[in-house]
Coordinates of C-alpha atoms in Angstrom, one line a residue:
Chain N
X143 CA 110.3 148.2 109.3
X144 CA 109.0 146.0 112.1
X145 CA 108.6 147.5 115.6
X146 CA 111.6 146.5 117.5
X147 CA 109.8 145.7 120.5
X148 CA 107.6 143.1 118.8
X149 CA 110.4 140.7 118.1
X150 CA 109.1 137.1 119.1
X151 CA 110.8 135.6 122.1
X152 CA 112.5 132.9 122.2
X153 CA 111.7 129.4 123.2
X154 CA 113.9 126.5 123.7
X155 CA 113.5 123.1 122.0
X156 CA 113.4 119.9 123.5
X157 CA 113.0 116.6 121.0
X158 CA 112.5 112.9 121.7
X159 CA 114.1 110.7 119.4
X160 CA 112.8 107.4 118.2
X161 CA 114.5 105.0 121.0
X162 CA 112.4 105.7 123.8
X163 CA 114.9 108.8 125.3
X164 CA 114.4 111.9 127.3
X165 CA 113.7 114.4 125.5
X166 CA 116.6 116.0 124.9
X167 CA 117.5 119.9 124.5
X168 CA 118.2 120.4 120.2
X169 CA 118.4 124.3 120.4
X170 CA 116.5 127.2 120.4
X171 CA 114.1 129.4 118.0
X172 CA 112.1 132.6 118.1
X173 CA 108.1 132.2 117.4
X174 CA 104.5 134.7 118.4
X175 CA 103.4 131.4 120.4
X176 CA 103.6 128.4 121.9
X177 CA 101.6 126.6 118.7
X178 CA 103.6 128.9 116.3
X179 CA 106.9 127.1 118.3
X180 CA 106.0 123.8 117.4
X181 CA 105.5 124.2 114.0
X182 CA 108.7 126.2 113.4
X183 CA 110.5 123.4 115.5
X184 CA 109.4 120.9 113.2
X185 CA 110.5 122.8 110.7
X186 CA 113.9 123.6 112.1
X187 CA 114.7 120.8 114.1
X188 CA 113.4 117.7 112.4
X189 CA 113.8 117.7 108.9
X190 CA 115.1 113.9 109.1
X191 CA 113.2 111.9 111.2
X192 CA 115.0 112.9 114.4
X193 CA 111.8 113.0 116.8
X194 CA 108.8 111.6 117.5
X195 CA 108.0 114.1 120.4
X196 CA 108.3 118.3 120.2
X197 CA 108.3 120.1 124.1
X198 CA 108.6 124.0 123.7
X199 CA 109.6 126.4 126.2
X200 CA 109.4 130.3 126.6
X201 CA 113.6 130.3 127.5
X202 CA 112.8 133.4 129.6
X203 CA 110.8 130.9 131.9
X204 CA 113.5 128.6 132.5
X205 CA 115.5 129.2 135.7
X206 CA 119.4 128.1 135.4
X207 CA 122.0 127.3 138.2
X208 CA 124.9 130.1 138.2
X209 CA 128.3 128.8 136.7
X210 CA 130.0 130.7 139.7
X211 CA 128.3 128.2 142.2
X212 CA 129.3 125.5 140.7
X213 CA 131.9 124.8 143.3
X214 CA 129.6 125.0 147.0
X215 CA 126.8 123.7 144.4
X216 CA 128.3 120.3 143.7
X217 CA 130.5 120.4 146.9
X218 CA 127.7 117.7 148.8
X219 CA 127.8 115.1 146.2
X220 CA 132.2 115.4 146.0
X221 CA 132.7 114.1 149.4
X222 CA 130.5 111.1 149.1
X223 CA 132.9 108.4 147.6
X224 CA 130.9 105.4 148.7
X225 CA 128.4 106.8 146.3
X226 CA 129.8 104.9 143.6
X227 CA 130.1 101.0 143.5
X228 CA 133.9 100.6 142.9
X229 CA 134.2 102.3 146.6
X230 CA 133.7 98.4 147.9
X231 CA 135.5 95.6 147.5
X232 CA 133.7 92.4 146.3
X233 CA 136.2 89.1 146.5
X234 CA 136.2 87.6 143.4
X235 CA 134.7 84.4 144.7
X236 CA 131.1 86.0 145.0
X237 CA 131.1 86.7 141.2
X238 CA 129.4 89.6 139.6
X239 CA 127.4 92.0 141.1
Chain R
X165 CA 135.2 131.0 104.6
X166 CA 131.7 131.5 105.9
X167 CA 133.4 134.1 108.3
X168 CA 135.9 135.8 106.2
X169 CA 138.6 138.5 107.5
X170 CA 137.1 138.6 111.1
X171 CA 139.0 141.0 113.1
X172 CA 139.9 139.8 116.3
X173 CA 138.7 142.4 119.3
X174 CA 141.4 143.7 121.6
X175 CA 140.1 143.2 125.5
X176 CA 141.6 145.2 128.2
X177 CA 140.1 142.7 130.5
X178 CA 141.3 141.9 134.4
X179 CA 144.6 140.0 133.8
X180 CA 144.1 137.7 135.9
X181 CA 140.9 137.0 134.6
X182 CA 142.4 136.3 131.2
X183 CA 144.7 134.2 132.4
X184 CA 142.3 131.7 133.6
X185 CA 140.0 132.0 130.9
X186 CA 142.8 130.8 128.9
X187 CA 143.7 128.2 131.1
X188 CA 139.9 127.0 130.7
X189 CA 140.0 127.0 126.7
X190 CA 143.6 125.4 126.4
X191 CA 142.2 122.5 128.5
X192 CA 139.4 122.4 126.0
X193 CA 136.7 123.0 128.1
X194 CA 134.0 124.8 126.7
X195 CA 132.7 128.2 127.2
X196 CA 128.7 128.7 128.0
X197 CA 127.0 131.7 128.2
X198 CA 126.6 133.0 131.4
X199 CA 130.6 132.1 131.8
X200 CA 132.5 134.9 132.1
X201 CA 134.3 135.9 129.4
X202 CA 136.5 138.5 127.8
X203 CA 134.8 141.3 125.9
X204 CA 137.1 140.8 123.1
X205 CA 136.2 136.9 123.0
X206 CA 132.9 137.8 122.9
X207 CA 132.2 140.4 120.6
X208 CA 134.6 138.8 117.8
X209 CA 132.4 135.4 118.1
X210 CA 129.2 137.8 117.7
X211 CA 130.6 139.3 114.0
X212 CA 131.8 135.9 113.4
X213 CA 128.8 133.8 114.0
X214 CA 126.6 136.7 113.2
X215 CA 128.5 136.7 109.6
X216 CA 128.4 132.7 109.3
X217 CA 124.4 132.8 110.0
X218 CA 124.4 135.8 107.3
X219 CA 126.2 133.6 104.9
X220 CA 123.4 130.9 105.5
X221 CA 120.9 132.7 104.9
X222 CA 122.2 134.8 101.3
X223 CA 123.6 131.4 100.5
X224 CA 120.1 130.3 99.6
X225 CA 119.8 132.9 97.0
X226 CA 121.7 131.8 94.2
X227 CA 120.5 128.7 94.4
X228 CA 117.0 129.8 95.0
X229 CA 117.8 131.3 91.7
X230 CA 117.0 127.7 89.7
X231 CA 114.1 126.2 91.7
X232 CA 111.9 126.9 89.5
X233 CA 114.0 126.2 86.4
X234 CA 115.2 122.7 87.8
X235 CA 115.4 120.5 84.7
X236 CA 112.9 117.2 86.8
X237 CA 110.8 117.1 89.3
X238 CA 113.3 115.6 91.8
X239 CA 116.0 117.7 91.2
X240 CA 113.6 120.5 91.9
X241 CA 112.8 118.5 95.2
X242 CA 116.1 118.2 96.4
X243 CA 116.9 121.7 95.5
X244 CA 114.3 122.5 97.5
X245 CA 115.3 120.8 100.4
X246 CA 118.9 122.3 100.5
X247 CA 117.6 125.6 100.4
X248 CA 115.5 124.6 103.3
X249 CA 118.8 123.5 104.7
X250 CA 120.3 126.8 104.8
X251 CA 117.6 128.3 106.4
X252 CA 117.4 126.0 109.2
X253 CA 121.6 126.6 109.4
X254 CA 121.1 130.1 109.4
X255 CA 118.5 130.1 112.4
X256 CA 121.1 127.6 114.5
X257 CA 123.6 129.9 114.2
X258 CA 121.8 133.3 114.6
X259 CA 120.2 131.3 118.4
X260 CA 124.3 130.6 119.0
X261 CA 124.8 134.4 118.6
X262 CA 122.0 135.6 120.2
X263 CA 123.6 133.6 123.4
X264 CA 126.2 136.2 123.3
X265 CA 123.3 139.8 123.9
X266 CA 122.7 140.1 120.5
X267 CA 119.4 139.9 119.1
X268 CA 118.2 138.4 116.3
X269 CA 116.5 141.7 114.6
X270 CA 119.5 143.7 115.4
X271 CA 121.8 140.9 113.5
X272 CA 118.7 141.1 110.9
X273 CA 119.6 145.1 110.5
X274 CA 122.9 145.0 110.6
X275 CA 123.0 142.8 107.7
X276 CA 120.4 144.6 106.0
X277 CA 122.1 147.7 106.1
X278 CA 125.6 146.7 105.2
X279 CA 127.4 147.5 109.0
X280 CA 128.4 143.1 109.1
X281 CA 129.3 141.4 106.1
X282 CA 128.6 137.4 104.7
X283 CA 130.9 135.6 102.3
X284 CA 132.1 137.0 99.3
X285 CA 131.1 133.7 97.4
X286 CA 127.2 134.9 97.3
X287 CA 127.9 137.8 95.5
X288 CA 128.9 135.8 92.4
X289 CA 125.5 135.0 89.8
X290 CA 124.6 131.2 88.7
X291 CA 123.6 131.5 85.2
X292 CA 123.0 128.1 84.3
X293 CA 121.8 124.6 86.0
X294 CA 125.5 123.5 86.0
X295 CA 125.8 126.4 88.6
X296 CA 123.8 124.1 91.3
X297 CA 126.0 121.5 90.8
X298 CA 129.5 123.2 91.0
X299 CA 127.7 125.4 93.9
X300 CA 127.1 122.1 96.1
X301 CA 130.4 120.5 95.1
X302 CA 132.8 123.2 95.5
X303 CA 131.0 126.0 97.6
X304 CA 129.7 123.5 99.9
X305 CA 133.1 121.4 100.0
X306 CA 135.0 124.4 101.0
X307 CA 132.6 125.1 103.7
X308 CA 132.6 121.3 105.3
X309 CA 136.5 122.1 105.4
X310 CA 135.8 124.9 107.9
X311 CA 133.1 123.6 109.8
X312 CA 134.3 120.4 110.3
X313 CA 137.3 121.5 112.7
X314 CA 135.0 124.0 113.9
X315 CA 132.6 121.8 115.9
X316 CA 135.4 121.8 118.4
X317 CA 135.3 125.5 118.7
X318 CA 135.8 126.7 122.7
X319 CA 131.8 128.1 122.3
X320 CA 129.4 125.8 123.7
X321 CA 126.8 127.4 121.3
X322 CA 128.7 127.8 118.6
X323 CA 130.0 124.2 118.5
X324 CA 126.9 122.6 119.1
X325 CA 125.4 124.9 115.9
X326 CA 128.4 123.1 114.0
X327 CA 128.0 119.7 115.1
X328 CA 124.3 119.5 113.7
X329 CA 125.1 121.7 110.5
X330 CA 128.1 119.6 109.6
X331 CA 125.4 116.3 109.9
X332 CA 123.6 118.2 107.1
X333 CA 126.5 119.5 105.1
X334 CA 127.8 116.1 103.3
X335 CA 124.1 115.8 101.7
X336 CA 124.4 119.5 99.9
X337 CA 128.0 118.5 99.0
X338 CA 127.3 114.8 97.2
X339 CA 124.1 116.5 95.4
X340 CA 126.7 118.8 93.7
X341 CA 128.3 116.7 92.8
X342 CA 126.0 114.5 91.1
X343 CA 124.6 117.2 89.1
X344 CA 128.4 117.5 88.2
X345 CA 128.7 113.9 87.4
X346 CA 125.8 114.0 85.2
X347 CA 126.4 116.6 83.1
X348 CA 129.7 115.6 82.8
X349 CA 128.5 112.4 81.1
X350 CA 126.3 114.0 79.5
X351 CA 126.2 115.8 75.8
X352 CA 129.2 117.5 74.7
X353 CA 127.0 120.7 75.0
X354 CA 126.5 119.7 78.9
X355 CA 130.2 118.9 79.5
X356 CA 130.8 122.5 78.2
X357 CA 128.6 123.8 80.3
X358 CA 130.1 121.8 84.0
X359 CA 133.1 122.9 82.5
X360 CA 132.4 126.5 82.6
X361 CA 130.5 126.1 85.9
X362 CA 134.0 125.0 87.1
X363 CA 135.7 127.3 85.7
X364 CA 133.3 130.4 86.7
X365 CA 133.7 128.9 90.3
X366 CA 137.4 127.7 91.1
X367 CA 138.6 131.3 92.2
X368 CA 136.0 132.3 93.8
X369 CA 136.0 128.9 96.1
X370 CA 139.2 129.6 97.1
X371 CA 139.0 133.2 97.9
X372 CA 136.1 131.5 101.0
X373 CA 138.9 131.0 102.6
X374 CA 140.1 134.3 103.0
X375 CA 143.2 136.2 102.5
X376 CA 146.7 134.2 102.4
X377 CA 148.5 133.9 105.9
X378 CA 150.9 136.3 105.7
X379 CA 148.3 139.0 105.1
X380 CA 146.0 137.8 107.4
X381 CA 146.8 139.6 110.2
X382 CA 144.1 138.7 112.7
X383 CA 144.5 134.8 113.6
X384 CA 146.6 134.5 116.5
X385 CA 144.0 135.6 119.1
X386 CA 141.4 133.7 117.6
X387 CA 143.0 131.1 117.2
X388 CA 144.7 131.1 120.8
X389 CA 140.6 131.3 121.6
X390 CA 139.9 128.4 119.4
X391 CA 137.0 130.0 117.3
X392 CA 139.3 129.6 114.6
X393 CA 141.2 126.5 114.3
X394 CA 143.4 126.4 111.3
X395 CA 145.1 128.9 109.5
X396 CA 143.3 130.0 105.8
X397 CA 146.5 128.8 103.8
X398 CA 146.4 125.5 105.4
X399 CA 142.5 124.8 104.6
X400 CA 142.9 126.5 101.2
X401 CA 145.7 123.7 100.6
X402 CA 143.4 121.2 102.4
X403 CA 140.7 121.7 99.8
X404 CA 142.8 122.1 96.8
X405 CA 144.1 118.4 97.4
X406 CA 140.6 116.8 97.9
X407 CA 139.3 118.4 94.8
X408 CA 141.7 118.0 92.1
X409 CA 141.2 114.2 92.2
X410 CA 137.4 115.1 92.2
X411 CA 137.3 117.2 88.6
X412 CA 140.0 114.6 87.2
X413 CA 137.1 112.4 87.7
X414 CA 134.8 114.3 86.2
X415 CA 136.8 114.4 83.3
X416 CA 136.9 118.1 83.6
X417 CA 140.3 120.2 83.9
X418 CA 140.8 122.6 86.8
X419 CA 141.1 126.3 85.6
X420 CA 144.5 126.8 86.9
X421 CA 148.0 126.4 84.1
X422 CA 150.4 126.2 87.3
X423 CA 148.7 123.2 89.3
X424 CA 151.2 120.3 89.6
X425 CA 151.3 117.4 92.1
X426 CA 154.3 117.8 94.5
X427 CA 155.8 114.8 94.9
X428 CA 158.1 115.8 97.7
X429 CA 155.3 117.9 99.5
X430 CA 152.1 115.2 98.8
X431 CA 150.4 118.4 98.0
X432 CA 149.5 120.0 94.9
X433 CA 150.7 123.5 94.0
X434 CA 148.2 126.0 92.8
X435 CA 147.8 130.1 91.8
X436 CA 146.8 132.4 94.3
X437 CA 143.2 133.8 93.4
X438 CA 142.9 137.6 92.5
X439 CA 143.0 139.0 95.6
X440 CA 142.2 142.4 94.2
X441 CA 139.1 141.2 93.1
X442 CA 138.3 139.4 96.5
X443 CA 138.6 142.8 97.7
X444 CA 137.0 144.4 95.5
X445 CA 133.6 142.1 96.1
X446 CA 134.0 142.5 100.0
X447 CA 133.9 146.2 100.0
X448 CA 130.5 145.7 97.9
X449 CA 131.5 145.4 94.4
X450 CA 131.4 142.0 93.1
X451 CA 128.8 141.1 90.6
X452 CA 125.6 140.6 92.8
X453 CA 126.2 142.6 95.5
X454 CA 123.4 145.2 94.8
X455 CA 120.8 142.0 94.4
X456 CA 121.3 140.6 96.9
X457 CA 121.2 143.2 99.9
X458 CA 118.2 144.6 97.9
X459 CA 116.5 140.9 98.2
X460 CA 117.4 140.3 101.9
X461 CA 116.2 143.6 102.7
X462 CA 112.6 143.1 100.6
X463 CA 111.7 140.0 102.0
X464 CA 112.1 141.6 105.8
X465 CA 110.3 144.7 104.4
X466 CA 107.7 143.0 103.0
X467 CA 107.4 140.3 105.5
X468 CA 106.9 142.9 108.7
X469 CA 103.1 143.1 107.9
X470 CA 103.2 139.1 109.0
X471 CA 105.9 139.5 111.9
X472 CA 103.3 142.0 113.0
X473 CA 100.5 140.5 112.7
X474 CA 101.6 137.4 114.3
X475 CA 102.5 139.1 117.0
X476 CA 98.8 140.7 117.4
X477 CA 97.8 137.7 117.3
X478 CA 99.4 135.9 120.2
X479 CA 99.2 138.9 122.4
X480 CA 95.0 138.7 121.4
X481 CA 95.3 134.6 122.1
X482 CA 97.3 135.6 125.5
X483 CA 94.9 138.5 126.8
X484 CA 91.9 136.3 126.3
X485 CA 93.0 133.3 128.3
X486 CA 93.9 135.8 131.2
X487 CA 90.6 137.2 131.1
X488 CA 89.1 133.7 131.2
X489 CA 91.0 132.7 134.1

């Protein structure tokens, strides 16, 4: 029986496809090291020709925003209408823009 | 199913709380993580996931079963690479439960030592090559029925485990069925031998689904959670319909004297499996039981040395580049 304490972390996966994309989050996996991670994401994660690109990530080192802030978090960007281009009104006579 | 007679877990939760949890998952948004939900919600996805993963992972050993003995070359490559498959399902689904506190060794035990469960279908033996074929056509079909609805499951994790297993899925279920379609064709000898394969796996198939509705006793909170979206009866049905027309093309003749098309329903009418016997290979009795527990728990016996080891190694790797620094 393995020593409970020697399980492998865990390290998310992040995979860029073919068309010149971000790299894009595909899921997670356990491995003993960052080499070991690649390898098992290749494995896991790209049996079909879904990337040309592998990042790896100890998950424990990534730092998250908290779903209960979401609200005050966000709140800056909600009051800014005019972000957004259909807040102004183009005549039609100008054409596209 | 995959996940078969999963209890749902009472919560004595903050009302209130509830209630807007509920809210959330009848709007269909989906539930992450560090969300808060109900302990009930949670620790019923962690058996069910935790038992779908299992599944995955025995599923590869009856199939596993006839690499070696694959009649060609390719078919042994194929073969091969649904096994593969399975793994690689297993894994998504065990990082979806681990989500939930879990951890992957402590799903690794439990499954080990018989406390969580995995589908009754793997404890049924594949005695010939004509096994591989019914296994991917009907085993596999009746899975896609469940996963497909599943990928809109209320867990973000979960879903998202579905959604790339169900991209996988049609490939395990057409390679079934072209072993099926061969031997069919094939020598009289062969047809006898899809034939049986059919008729060795028809009940079992249907028992995936679980227990009929009206003895099935723990749906309505799960479903009302959306981590299981139709009833058994009504994918049982849903499965029975697709694959009738599929052996009548096979020229082979479903193992069942009471299925008729119903005209007035559109759906055909079928026997109940042997529900004693479903029972009877949940509690730990059905033909490969024994094997397969004693397998699962081998190859994590005998694979510690290189867990270990591993390990050493990358704490060794780790301790040298701080002592470089």
């Amino acid at each position: 029986m393995s020593n409970p304490s020697n399980e492998w972390p865990l390290w998310e996966v992040f995979i860029r496809g073919q068309h010149g994309l971000s790299h894009r989050h595909v899921g997670s996996l356990h491995a003993p090291d960052a080499e070991m991670a690649i390898l098992n994401a290749r494995d896991v994660y790209t049996r079909r020709n879904e990337g040309v690109s592998i990042w790896v990530v100890p998950a424990a080192e990534i730092t998250a925003s908290s779903p209960s802030k979401k609200g005050p978090l966000y709140e800056p960007s909600h009051s800014k209408v005019y972000r957004h281009p259909t807040f102004f009104d183009i005549p039609d006579e100008v054409g596209a823009m | 199913m995959y996940a078969q007679m999963i209890k749902s877990e009472s919560t004595d939760d903050d009302p209130e709380k509830l209630a807007a949890f509920q809210a959330r998952i009848d709007a269909n948004e989906k539930i992450e993580p560090k969300d808060w939900m109900p302990q009930g919600y949670r620790k019923t996805l962690i058996r069910q996931i935790g038992q779908h993963a299992h599944s995955e992972i025995v599923g590869q050993l009856p199939e596993g079963n006839w690499i070696t003995r694959a009649p060609t070359l390719e078919r042994k490559a194929i073969l091969l690479a649904k096994v593969q498959d399975e793994a690689g399902h297993g894994l998504y689904l065990y990082c979806a439960a681990e989500t939930l506190g879990v951890t992957r060794d402590e799903l690794t035990e439990m499954l080990n030592d018989g406390r969580m469960k995995y589908s009754s279908i793997f404890n049924y033996p594949t005695l010939t090559w004509a096994d591989m074929g019914a296994v991917g056509w009907l085993v596999d079909g009746a899975a896609i029925m469940n996963q497909v609805p599943l990928q809109r499951t209320s867990f973000g994790p979960y879903s998202r485990a579905m959604i790339r297993v169900c991209k996988e899925e049609s490939f395990h279920q057409r390679q079934g069925y072209d072993i099926m379609m061969r031997m069919a064709e094939g020598t009289p000898a062969q047809k006898r031998m899809a034939q049986d394969a059919l008729n060795r796996f028809w009940q079992p198939a249907l028992m995936m689904f679980g227990p009929s509705d009206k003895d099935s006793v723990h749906s309505a909170q799960s479903m009302a959670w959306k981590i299981k979206m139709n009833t058994n009866d009504e994918l049982r049905q849903k499965f029975v319909d697709q694959t009738v027309p599929q052996a009548e093309y096979l020229g082979l003749t479903v193992p069942d004297d009471n299925l008729r098309w119903n005209e007035d329903t559109g759906h055909y009418e079928f026997s109940e499996p042997d529900w004693s016997e479903f029972f009877d290979v949940i509690q730990g009795n059905g033909p490969c039981n024994t094997d397969r527990l004693e397998a699962r728990n081998a190859a994590w016996n005998d694979g510690a040395w290189v867990r270990d080891g591993m390990h050493a190694h990358a704490q060794k790797k780790q301790q040298t580049k701080v002592a470089a620094q």
